[in-house]
Short mmCIF file of C-alpha atoms in Angstrom, two decimals:
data_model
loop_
_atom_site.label_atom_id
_atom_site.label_comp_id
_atom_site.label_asym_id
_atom_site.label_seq_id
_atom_site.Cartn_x
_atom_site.Cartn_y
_atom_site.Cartn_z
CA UNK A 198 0.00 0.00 0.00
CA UNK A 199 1.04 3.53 -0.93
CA UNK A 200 0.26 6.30 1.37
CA UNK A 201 1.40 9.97 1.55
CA UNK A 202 1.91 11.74 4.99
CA UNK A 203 1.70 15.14 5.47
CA UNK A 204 3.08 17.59 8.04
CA UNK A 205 4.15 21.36 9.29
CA UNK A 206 1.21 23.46 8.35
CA UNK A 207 -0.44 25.62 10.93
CA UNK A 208 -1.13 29.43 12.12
CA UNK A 209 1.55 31.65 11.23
CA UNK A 210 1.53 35.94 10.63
CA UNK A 211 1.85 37.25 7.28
CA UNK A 212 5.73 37.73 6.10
CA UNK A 213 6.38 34.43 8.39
CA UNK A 214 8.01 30.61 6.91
CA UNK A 215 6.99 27.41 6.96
CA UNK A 216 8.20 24.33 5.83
CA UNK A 217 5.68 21.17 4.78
CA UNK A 218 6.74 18.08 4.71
CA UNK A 219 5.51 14.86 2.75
CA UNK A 220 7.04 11.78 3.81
CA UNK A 221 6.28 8.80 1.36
CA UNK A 222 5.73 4.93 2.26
CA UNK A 223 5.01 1.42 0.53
CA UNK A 224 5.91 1.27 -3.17
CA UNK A 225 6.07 4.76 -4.35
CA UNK A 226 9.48 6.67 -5.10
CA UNK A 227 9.23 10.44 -4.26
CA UNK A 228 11.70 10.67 -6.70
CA UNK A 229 9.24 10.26 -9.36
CA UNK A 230 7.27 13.19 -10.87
CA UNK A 231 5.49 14.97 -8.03
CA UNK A 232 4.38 18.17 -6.34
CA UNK A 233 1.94 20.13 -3.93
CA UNK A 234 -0.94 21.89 -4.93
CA UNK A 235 -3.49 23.65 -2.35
CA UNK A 236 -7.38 24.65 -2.43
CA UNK A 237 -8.47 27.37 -0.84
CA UNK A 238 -12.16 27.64 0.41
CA UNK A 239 -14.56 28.22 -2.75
CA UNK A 240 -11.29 27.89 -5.11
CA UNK A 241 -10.68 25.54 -7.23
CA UNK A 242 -7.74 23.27 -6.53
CA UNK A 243 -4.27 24.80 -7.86
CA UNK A 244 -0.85 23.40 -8.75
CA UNK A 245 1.78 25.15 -6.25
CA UNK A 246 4.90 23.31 -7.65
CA UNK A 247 5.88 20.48 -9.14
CA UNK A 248 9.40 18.81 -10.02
CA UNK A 249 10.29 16.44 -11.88
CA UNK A 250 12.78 13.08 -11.47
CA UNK A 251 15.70 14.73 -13.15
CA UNK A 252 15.34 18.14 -10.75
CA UNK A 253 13.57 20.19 -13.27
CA UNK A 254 10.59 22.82 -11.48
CA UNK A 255 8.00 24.82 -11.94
CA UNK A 256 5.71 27.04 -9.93
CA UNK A 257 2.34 28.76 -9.68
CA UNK A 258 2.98 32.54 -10.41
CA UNK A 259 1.65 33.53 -7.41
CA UNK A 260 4.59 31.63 -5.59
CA UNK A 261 7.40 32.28 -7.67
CA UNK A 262 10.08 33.38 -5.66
CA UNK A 263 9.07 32.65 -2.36
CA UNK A 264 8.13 28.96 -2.43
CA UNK A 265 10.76 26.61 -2.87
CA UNK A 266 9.98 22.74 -4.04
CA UNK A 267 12.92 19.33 -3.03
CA UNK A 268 12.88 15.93 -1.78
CA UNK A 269 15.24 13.61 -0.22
CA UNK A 270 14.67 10.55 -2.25
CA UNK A 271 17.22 8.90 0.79
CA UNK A 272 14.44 9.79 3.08
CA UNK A 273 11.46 9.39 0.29
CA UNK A 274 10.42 12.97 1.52
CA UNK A 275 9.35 15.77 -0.35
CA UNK A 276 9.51 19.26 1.19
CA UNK A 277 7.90 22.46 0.60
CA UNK A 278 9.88 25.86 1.66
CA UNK A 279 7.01 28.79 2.02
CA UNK A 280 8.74 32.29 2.57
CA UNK A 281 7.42 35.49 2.89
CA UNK A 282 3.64 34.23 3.34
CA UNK A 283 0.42 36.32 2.55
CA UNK A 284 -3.02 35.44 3.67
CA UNK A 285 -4.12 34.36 0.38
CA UNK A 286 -1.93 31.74 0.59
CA UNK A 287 -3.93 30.13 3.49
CA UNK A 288 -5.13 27.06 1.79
CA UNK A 289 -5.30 23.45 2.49
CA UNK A 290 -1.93 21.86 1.20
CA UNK A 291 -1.88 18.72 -0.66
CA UNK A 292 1.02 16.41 -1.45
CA UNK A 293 1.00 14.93 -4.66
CA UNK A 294 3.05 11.89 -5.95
CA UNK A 295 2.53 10.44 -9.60
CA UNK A 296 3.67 6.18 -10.55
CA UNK A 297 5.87 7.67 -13.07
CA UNK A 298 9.43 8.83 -12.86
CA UNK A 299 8.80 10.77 -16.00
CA UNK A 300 5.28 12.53 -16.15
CA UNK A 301 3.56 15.33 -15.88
CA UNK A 302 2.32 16.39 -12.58
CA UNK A 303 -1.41 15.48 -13.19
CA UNK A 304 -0.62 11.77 -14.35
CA UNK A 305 -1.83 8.57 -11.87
CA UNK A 306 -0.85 8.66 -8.84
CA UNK A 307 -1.32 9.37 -5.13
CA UNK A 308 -2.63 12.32 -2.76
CA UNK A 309 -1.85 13.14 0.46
CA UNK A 310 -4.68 13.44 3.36
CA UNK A 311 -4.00 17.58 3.42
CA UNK A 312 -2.38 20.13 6.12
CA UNK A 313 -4.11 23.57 6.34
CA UNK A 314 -2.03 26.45 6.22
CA UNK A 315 -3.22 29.50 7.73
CA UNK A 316 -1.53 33.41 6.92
CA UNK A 317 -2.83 35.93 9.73
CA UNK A 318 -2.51 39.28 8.58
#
């Protein structure tokens, strides 16, 4: 069995950092194709970032340059580096892992259970 566990959202003010965490199990390599996307309440789900298995990214324009996508294939981890936060990036994060080493982000694969993230102002 595959499953995807999430961790490090919470409450933090606007300008703050947080770092999520996705730590993989079973027979699923977080080196493959994968990513995070988040939903917002009465938003439709959005692709965050995404990288690929040879290293290659690519974020939402609403993140670029303070969000920062890696993994740890050692630990079969991906991470998520949020800088500079605003309160319209409080949304509920979701870790995404495709079956494929090469694929794009919305191919088969797995979803993590979700960790809200919430930006005071």
């Amino acid at each position: 069995q595959v499953q995807l566990v999430e961790s490090g959202g919470g409450l933090v003010q606007s300008g703050g950092s947080l770092r999520l965490s996705c730590a993989a199990s079973g027979s699923i390599a977080i080196s493959n194709t994968a990513g995070w996307y988040r939903q917002a309440p009465g938003k439709e789900r959005e692709l965050v970032a995404a990288i690929t298995s040879g290293g290659s990214t690519n974020y939402g324009e609403s993140v670029k340059g303070r969000f920062t996508i890696s993994r740890d294939n050692a630990k079969n981890t991906l991470y998520l580096q949020m800088s500079s936060l605003k309160p319209e990036d409080t949304a509920v994060y979701y870790c995404r892992v495709t079956r494929f080493p090469t694929a794009p982000i919305n191919a088969p694969g797995y979803w993590g259970q979700g960790t809200q993230v919430t930006v005071s102002s």
